[in-house]
Amino acid sequence: MDWLMSAEVYNTILVGSFVYAAFILVGAFLSKAPYGRFGSEGAGLSLSPRLGWFLMELPATLSFLWFYLHGKNASEWVPMIFLGVWLIHYANRGFIFPLLMRVASGSKGTFGLLVVVAGWLVTTLHGYLNAVFISHLSTHLTPDWLSDPRFLLGMAIYLFGFVMNVHSDAIIRNLRSKAEVESGERIYRIPQGGLFRYVTNPSYFTELVSFAGFAIATWSPGALFVLFVSAANLIPRAFQVHRWYLNKFDNYPRERKVLIPWVL
Ligand code: NDP
């Protein structure tokens, strides 16, 4: 696997990844990814949402760890800080978030197998492109980087995005009581409070903010890829979700923006 750590191979995979992300962007505008509110029970091959999320996100942790540990700077301080950030981020997305999800008991799968399989390539690339850069190819991630304005600003942005993302996901989760979930109902309500006062999709907004912060803090092309491919997935879906709420609820707050408070 050492050949995957060379700068030439890394750069080639990086370029290919951006091209792939451009295709994802087009695809996401043309169709709705079949999971969550746009997934339907028994349509095609589907998994339970909890298992679907867990499986789809797993390669991001495994591939990051694998490539990180093969990097020549794996035991340096600054790379280890980013290793910690990555593991916490994906512990939330890949393990805690699926575990806490409120899925109607007895319901069939609504998380398309295709979403999981397509997601595997992206989440594997997430891990590879970030870990190889952080623990092997970068030359600026020395202890001096800890006082660099890009590190300080980027980490502040990342932390704001991450905390508000967890908060927004929690508001959504609490829209269904445990009793409702146990009775097998799949209920949707209008989320209120937090950043939902301003936008329909604060989870998507803060996910993108956190990845923008991570890209600034690491100054890494791999992190830029994560930001780009996440935007390719989430911006079209944000418009689809906004339209879905407007169609479903007559009393949906019309003043809410789609994704970016006061802007979009
Ligand atoms: P889901 O559509 O799967 O929604 C998450 C959970 O909330 C599901 O259990 C869903 O139920 C439930 N839910 C959603 N809306 C309501 C509502 N109005 N009332 C009651 N329950 C509701 O996932 P999301 O697309 O919302 O994404 C979840 C997180 O993952 C976000 O933080 C997002 O930013 C992140 N993400 C990141 C991506 C990336 O590329 N980096 C890609 C996609 C997501 P049900 O399944 O029954 O619909």
Tab-separated table of C-alpha atoms and ligand atoms in Angstrom, residues 35-37 53 93 97 101-102 165 169 172 175-176 186-189 203-204 207 211 230 233-234 237 245, ligand 1:
chain	number	residue	atom	x	y	z
A	35	TYR	CA	-32.934	7.843	2.287
A	36	GLY	CA	-34.860	9.551	5.086
A	37	ARG	CA	-37.991	11.391	3.913
A	53	TRP	CA	-25.848	5.399	8.261
A	93	ARG	CA	-21.658	10.897	12.581
A	97	PHE	CA	-25.953	9.713	15.428
A	101	MET	CA	-31.885	7.983	15.692
A	102	ARG	CA	-35.598	7.531	16.375
A	165	ASN	CA	-24.584	20.546	13.955
A	169	ASP	CA	-29.515	17.069	14.813
A	172	ILE	CA	-34.720	17.036	14.770
A	175	LEU	CA	-39.427	15.872	17.201
A	176	ARG	CA	-40.433	12.240	17.722
A	186	ARG	CA	-43.233	7.622	11.318
A	187	ILE	CA	-44.217	11.183	12.246
A	188	TYR	CA	-42.803	14.400	10.793
A	189	ARG	CA	-43.117	17.789	12.520
A	203	SER	CA	-27.720	20.573	10.031
A	204	TYR	CA	-26.534	20.884	6.453
A	207	GLU	CA	-21.948	20.495	8.473
A	211	PHE	CA	-15.811	21.222	7.019
A	230	SER	CA	-20.463	17.532	0.967
A	233	ASN	CA	-24.632	16.391	-1.781
A	234	LEU	CA	-26.159	18.842	0.634
A	237	ARG	CA	-30.845	18.222	-1.018
A	245	TYR	CA	-41.655	21.096	4.080
B	1	NDP	P1	-32.190	12.046	7.616
B	1	NDP	O1	-33.074	12.590	6.533
B	1	NDP	O2	-31.930	10.572	7.664
B	1	NDP	O3	-32.843	12.542	8.990
B	1	NDP	C1	-32.265	12.182	10.223
B	1	NDP	C2	-33.324	11.614	11.179
B	1	NDP	O4	-34.262	12.628	11.522
B	1	NDP	C3	-34.133	10.473	10.568
B	1	NDP	O5	-34.443	9.573	11.603
B	1	NDP	C4	-35.412	11.163	10.079
B	1	NDP	O6	-36.509	10.284	10.023
B	1	NDP	C5	-35.598	12.211	11.180
B	1	NDP	N1	-36.315	13.419	10.729
B	1	NDP	C6	-35.926	14.261	9.741
B	1	NDP	N2	-36.794	15.284	9.629
B	1	NDP	C7	-37.748	15.085	10.572
B	1	NDP	C8	-38.949	15.800	10.954
B	1	NDP	N3	-39.304	16.938	10.359
B	1	NDP	N4	-39.716	15.295	11.956
B	1	NDP	C9	-39.344	14.152	12.590
B	1	NDP	N5	-38.224	13.429	12.285
B	1	NDP	C10	-37.435	13.890	11.283
B	1	NDP	O7	-30.752	12.713	7.577
B	1	NDP	P2	-30.282	14.155	7.096
B	1	NDP	O8	-30.158	14.236	5.621
B	1	NDP	O9	-31.151	15.154	7.807
B	1	NDP	O10	-28.778	14.222	7.669
B	1	NDP	C11	-28.458	13.939	9.002
B	1	NDP	C12	-27.070	14.502	9.328
B	1	NDP	O11	-26.066	13.943	8.469
B	1	NDP	C13	-26.988	16.016	9.155
B	1	NDP	O12	-26.240	16.565	10.215
B	1	NDP	C14	-26.259	16.194	7.841
B	1	NDP	O13	-25.548	17.416	7.805
B	1	NDP	C15	-25.353	14.977	7.805
B	1	NDP	N6	-25.087	14.587	6.398
B	1	NDP	C16	-23.854	14.829	5.855
B	1	NDP	C17	-23.594	14.553	4.532
B	1	NDP	C18	-22.256	14.882	3.927
B	1	NDP	O14	-22.095	14.727	2.714
B	1	NDP	N7	-21.285	15.329	4.699
B	1	NDP	C19	-24.613	13.908	3.672
B	1	NDP	C20	-25.885	13.730	4.322
B	1	NDP	C21	-26.089	14.042	5.636
B	1	NDP	P3	-36.868	9.432	8.698
B	1	NDP	O15	-35.669	8.544	8.402
B	1	NDP	O16	-38.101	8.664	9.078
B	1	NDP	O17	-37.098	10.420	7.574
